Amino acid sequence: MSDALPDQKGTATDTAISGLPRRSLLKGTAGILATGIFPAVHAQEKIVLRYLGTAVNQDKAIAEKFKADTGITIQYVAVTTDDVTKRAVTAPNSFDLIDTEYFSLKKIVPTGNLKGIDTKRIKNADKITTLFTTGTVAGKAVGDQGTAPKKVIYLEGEKSKVFAKSPTQFMSLIPTVYNADTLGIRPDLIKRPISSWAELLNPEFKGKAAILNIPSIGIMDAAMVVEAKGIYKYPDKGNMTRKEIDLTIATLIEAKKAGQFRALWKDFNESVNLMASGEVVIQSMWSPAVTAVRTKGIACNFQPLKEGYRAWAAGFGLPATLSGKKLDGAYEFINWFLDGWAGAYLNRQGYYSAVLETAKARMEAYEWAYWMEGKPASQDIKSPNGDVLAKTGSVRDGGSYETRMGGIACWNAVMDENNYMVQKWNEFVAA
Amino acid sequence: MSTPTASLPSPAPAPAPGRSLAAWWQAMPLTTVFVLFFLIPLALILMVSFWDFNEYELLPGFTLKNYFSIFEGCGNTSDLCVTFKTYLSTFKFSFLVWLITLVTGFAVSYFLAFHVRSQGVQTLLFVLCTIPFWTSNVIRMISWVPLLGRNGLVNQSLAGLGVVNQPIEWLLFSDFSVVLAFVHLYTMFMIVPIFNSMMRIDRNLIEAASDSGASAWQTLWNVIVPLSRTGIIIGSIFVITIVMGDFVTIGVMGGQQIASIGKIIQVQTSYLQFPLAAANAVILLALVLMIIWALTRMVDIRKEL
């Protein structure tokens, strides 16, 4: 649905504006085309890139702006996070560009369905934030538990099925957006400061807590709680042993049996509704979902916690079979994406963009100060569509880019014991 | 769902000696569809359920691993294993929903068939029953959420009337809300076949019963119920098969924390554990087929239709 709409509109305006002239133009040029003198323009006009990803990242404005700038059409194919992986593994010819999370790479790259992205063809490749290339923010190393991007971002070659240990010319994904997740709370209903992940399972919030029902992410949140409560310290929360999985799930089951959870959520909107309706006052949450609750006029905090954040990152990948004009088009899109306009757009939504320098050039100084430097807003902060997100004087949750991204404790991950973990997660749901 | 059709592929004429070629041709289209879209996929599921798998690929072969892992820990008597727990919860919902939709469906059909005299009003009321079906399943389901929530309409009204001091928590994200949504969604599947059977009952039989001195209750129990049996069984098959396989309703109304076998299969497919999901599907299918087989023992659907 959501991907069909912008597309239809695009075609409609196309014919409306240039229908007639183009038709006569085509007639006129048909002869020239047949002789093959005019091929470049002809091909240029026909490129359509099928962009596979989740609905959250597929913004109509981005596709429209790109089309206006380059004439290449982006056709969004919106599916869920799990389905992106599923399609990359089972139907790699059904898309021309994939937008997926780094943790999915452990499943996709070994199939050989992705092509290494040649960084020599990416203009801003060397400006990509160090968080991805070396795992540092402002020179300091951040937590690398789980599938940290630096572990999976480089491939040994263009057609490699294994990750490279050190930087190479070929990247698996070019980062697009990323952020660090934490608990969302309703300050008006909790009425006291919250500073630890342990509060998620605090009996004080019995029947008013919720956790993410995407097993591989939910278990990481649970692990943060287990560590915060001092039950156990994991060597790597993103790659647990069977025993550690058992322990984590047992903690969850115990809480569930005691009636801790009001619900589990899987979908962005579900988490917004749970929070907005007051069914839940504390839950693991995504940053834009917190923004969505706030735009309804309901107080909601994306609460920084002393144990740190669980980070995630998404990026663009190319299917192995992509070639010719479409491949060029895909590179053009990636280059355009890193060039600043899209980055500024994403920064204004509360995400972070991969190349900060170019994004900064496209943002107002007060916007940059609010979103990236953690300074109080010197005037009202608006979302890209013009809604007021924050009043003058307010400060972004979690502070500056460096404080927030520097506070990463672990990354979304796929564990070696993933199958076992999913099985145990089902046990939690059934308990 | 496709199983009822399975048992009636042809209108079953009297065993004709030497069926004509034309009859075979006539059976062709349905047979083709049936083989292509039901039998072949089913055979593939059965095949895949014996395959091995890793994070990103299926490994053809033959292993019983998937079936063993489904029943892992089920020998333990002190604590039920996940699979048994899940089936138990699924059966519980099937039974409750079946019972409630049966009673409601029967009552509604009875009223429509025997109390409403005018055919126009009958049609009107019947159409009225279908109105909720003009919107999608999910919307009908989700619309319960603001009604039943902690700060929902029901709780607000009760608190306003002074009936409760604290909001009632079990209205939403509970067994109650799941059953409520199921009944709301699927009672129609009971009403239609039962109403259909009731309309075929010869009204003279009811007159005869009353002439013979039967009370209204006796007429109902000894004449109408037996003659509506086909409708009851067909409706039951609909409701039970739907509830057994459902994961959306249980997910939305149960706050994602109530187990159902459909949900487990869905989680497994989303993690590319297709062989495990296939094994689960095969077991579920076998169970549902057994239930349908048992139900069809009670009535010869072919004869009754």
PDB file of C-alpha atoms in Angstrom, chain A residues 30-129:
ATOM      1  CA  ALA A  30      12.059   7.303 -32.522  1.00  0.00           C
ATOM      2  CA  GLY A  31      14.019   7.347 -35.715  1.00  0.00           C
ATOM      3  CA  ILE A  32      17.145   8.664 -34.040  1.00  0.00           C
ATOM      4  CA  LEU A  33      16.800   6.127 -31.260  1.00  0.00           C
ATOM      5  CA  ALA A  34      16.579   3.340 -33.771  1.00  0.00           C
ATOM      6  CA  THR A  35      19.930   4.356 -35.184  1.00  0.00           C
ATOM      7  CA  GLY A  36      21.402   4.220 -31.677  1.00  0.00           C
ATOM      8  CA  ILE A  37      22.711   7.769 -31.607  1.00  0.00           C
ATOM      9  CA  PHE A  38      20.613   8.754 -28.635  1.00  0.00           C
ATOM     10  CA  PRO A  39      20.905   5.832 -26.208  1.00  0.00           C
ATOM     11  CA  ALA A  40      22.165   7.526 -23.049  1.00  0.00           C
ATOM     12  CA  VAL A  41      19.200   9.824 -22.578  1.00  0.00           C
ATOM     13  CA  HIS A  42      16.838   7.023 -23.407  1.00  0.00           C
ATOM     14  CA  ALA A  43      18.293   4.731 -20.742  1.00  0.00           C
ATOM     15  CA  GLN A  44      18.568   7.513 -18.219  1.00  0.00           C
ATOM     16  CA  GLU A  45      14.882   8.080 -18.337  1.00  0.00           C
ATOM     17  CA  LYS A  46      13.920   4.490 -17.748  1.00  0.00           C
ATOM     18  CA  ILE A  47      15.830   3.649 -14.586  1.00  0.00           C
ATOM     19  CA  VAL A  48      13.581   2.483 -11.794  1.00  0.00           C
ATOM     20  CA  LEU A  49      15.204   1.216  -8.625  1.00  0.00           C
ATOM     21  CA  ARG A  50      13.243  -1.212  -6.517  1.00  0.00           C
ATOM     22  CA  TYR A  51      14.145  -0.258  -2.954  1.00  0.00           C
ATOM     23  CA  LEU A  52      13.495  -3.037  -0.433  1.00  0.00           C
ATOM     24  CA  GLY A  53      13.302  -2.020   3.202  1.00  0.00           C
ATOM     25  CA  THR A  54      11.039  -1.293   6.131  1.00  0.00           C
ATOM     26  CA  ALA A  55       8.342   1.349   5.888  1.00  0.00           C
ATOM     27  CA  VAL A  56      10.032   3.471   8.557  1.00  0.00           C
ATOM     28  CA  ASN A  57      12.981   4.370   6.334  1.00  0.00           C
ATOM     29  CA  GLN A  58      11.046   4.762   3.112  1.00  0.00           C
ATOM     30  CA  ASP A  59      10.208   8.385   3.032  1.00  0.00           C
ATOM     31  CA  LYS A  60       8.195   9.739   0.140  1.00  0.00           C
ATOM     32  CA  ALA A  61       9.977  13.095   0.323  1.00  0.00           C
ATOM     33  CA  ILE A  62      13.368  11.463  -0.170  1.00  0.00           C
ATOM     34  CA  ALA A  63      12.252   9.582  -3.279  1.00  0.00           C
ATOM     35  CA  GLU A  64      10.630  12.704  -4.706  1.00  0.00           C
ATOM     36  CA  LYS A  65      13.668  14.874  -4.097  1.00  0.00           C
ATOM     37  CA  PHE A  66      15.973  12.262  -5.627  1.00  0.00           C
ATOM     38  CA  LYS A  67      13.754  11.969  -8.683  1.00  0.00           C
ATOM     39  CA  ALA A  68      13.716  15.742  -9.051  1.00  0.00           C
ATOM     40  CA  ASP A  69      17.513  15.879  -8.773  1.00  0.00           C
ATOM     41  CA  THR A  70      18.447  12.957 -11.017  1.00  0.00           C
ATOM     42  CA  GLY A  71      15.381  11.667 -12.876  1.00  0.00           C
ATOM     43  CA  ILE A  72      15.770   8.213 -11.407  1.00  0.00           C
ATOM     44  CA  THR A  73      12.653   6.701  -9.898  1.00  0.00           C
ATOM     45  CA  ILE A  74      12.762   5.001  -6.530  1.00  0.00           C
ATOM     46  CA  GLN A  75      10.100   2.371  -6.145  1.00  0.00           C
ATOM     47  CA  TYR A  76       9.617   1.546  -2.487  1.00  0.00           C
ATOM     48  CA  VAL A  77       8.934  -2.047  -1.474  1.00  0.00           C
ATOM     49  CA  ALA A  78       7.977  -1.885   2.190  1.00  0.00           C
ATOM     50  CA  VAL A  79       8.097  -5.022   4.343  1.00  0.00           C
ATOM     51  CA  THR A  80       8.965  -5.797   7.982  1.00  0.00           C
ATOM     52  CA  THR A  81      12.542  -6.134   9.273  1.00  0.00           C
ATOM     53  CA  ASP A  82      12.271  -9.926   9.320  1.00  0.00           C
ATOM     54  CA  ASP A  83      10.885  -9.999   5.796  1.00  0.00           C
ATOM     55  CA  VAL A  84      13.716  -7.856   4.448  1.00  0.00           C
ATOM     56  CA  THR A  85      16.122 -10.577   5.538  1.00  0.00           C
ATOM     57  CA  LYS A  86      13.851 -13.309   4.272  1.00  0.00           C
ATOM     58  CA  ARG A  87      13.656 -11.738   0.816  1.00  0.00           C
ATOM     59  CA  ALA A  88      17.360 -11.045   0.659  1.00  0.00           C
ATOM     60  CA  VAL A  89      17.993 -14.725   1.339  1.00  0.00           C
ATOM     61  CA  THR A  90      15.233 -16.297  -0.736  1.00  0.00           C
ATOM     62  CA  ALA A  91      14.512 -13.801  -3.548  1.00  0.00           C
ATOM     63  CA  PRO A  92      17.595 -11.668  -4.225  1.00  0.00           C
ATOM     64  CA  ASN A  93      16.365 -10.694  -7.691  1.00  0.00           C
ATOM     65  CA  SER A  94      13.249  -8.992  -6.394  1.00  0.00           C
ATOM     66  CA  PHE A  95      15.020  -5.722  -5.560  1.00  0.00           C
ATOM     67  CA  ASP A  96      17.784  -3.435  -6.842  1.00  0.00           C
ATOM     68  CA  LEU A  97      18.725  -1.823  -3.554  1.00  0.00           C
ATOM     69  CA  ILE A  98      18.305  -3.193  -0.070  1.00  0.00           C
ATOM     70  CA  ASP A  99      17.988  -1.148   3.079  1.00  0.00           C
ATOM     71  CA  THR A 100      18.636  -3.488   5.972  1.00  0.00           C
ATOM     72  CA  GLU A 101      20.190  -3.585   9.416  1.00  0.00           C
ATOM     73  CA  TYR A 102      23.761  -4.597  10.036  1.00  0.00           C
ATOM     74  CA  PHE A 103      22.785  -7.489  12.273  1.00  0.00           C
ATOM     75  CA  SER A 104      20.925  -9.142   9.386  1.00  0.00           C
ATOM     76  CA  LEU A 105      24.192  -9.378   7.458  1.00  0.00           C
ATOM     77  CA  LYS A 106      25.225 -12.479   9.358  1.00  0.00           C
ATOM     78  CA  LYS A 107      22.357 -14.220   7.601  1.00  0.00           C
ATOM     79  CA  ILE A 108      22.552 -12.526   4.208  1.00  0.00           C
ATOM     80  CA  VAL A 109      26.266 -12.281   3.404  1.00  0.00           C
ATOM     81  CA  PRO A 110      27.011 -16.033   3.636  1.00  0.00           C
ATOM     82  CA  THR A 111      24.400 -16.652   0.917  1.00  0.00           C
ATOM     83  CA  GLY A 112      26.444 -14.589  -1.538  1.00  0.00           C
ATOM     84  CA  ASN A 113      23.374 -12.577  -2.493  1.00  0.00           C
ATOM     85  CA  LEU A 114      25.027  -9.228  -1.764  1.00  0.00           C
ATOM     86  CA  LYS A 115      27.689  -7.522  -3.814  1.00  0.00           C
ATOM     87  CA  GLY A 116      30.483  -5.655  -2.072  1.00  0.00           C
ATOM     88  CA  ILE A 117      30.073  -1.907  -2.563  1.00  0.00           C
ATOM     89  CA  ASP A 118      33.154  -0.401  -4.175  1.00  0.00           C
ATOM     90  CA  THR A 119      34.091   2.516  -1.912  1.00  0.00           C
ATOM     91  CA  LYS A 120      36.108   4.039  -4.762  1.00  0.00           C
ATOM     92  CA  ARG A 121      32.797   4.810  -6.418  1.00  0.00           C
ATOM     93  CA  ILE A 122      31.376   6.443  -3.267  1.00  0.00           C
ATOM     94  CA  LYS A 123      32.350  10.082  -3.125  1.00  0.00           C
ATOM     95  CA  ASN A 124      31.981  10.539   0.610  1.00  0.00           C
ATOM     96  CA  ALA A 125      33.163   7.078   1.643  1.00  0.00           C
ATOM     97  CA  ASP A 126      36.047   8.411   3.702  1.00  0.00           C
ATOM     98  CA  LYS A 127      33.741  10.814   5.517  1.00  0.00           C
ATOM     99  CA  ILE A 128      31.488   8.083   6.886  1.00  0.00           C
ATOM    100  CA  THR A 129      31.364   8.453  10.648  1.00  0.00           C
TER     101      THR A 129
END
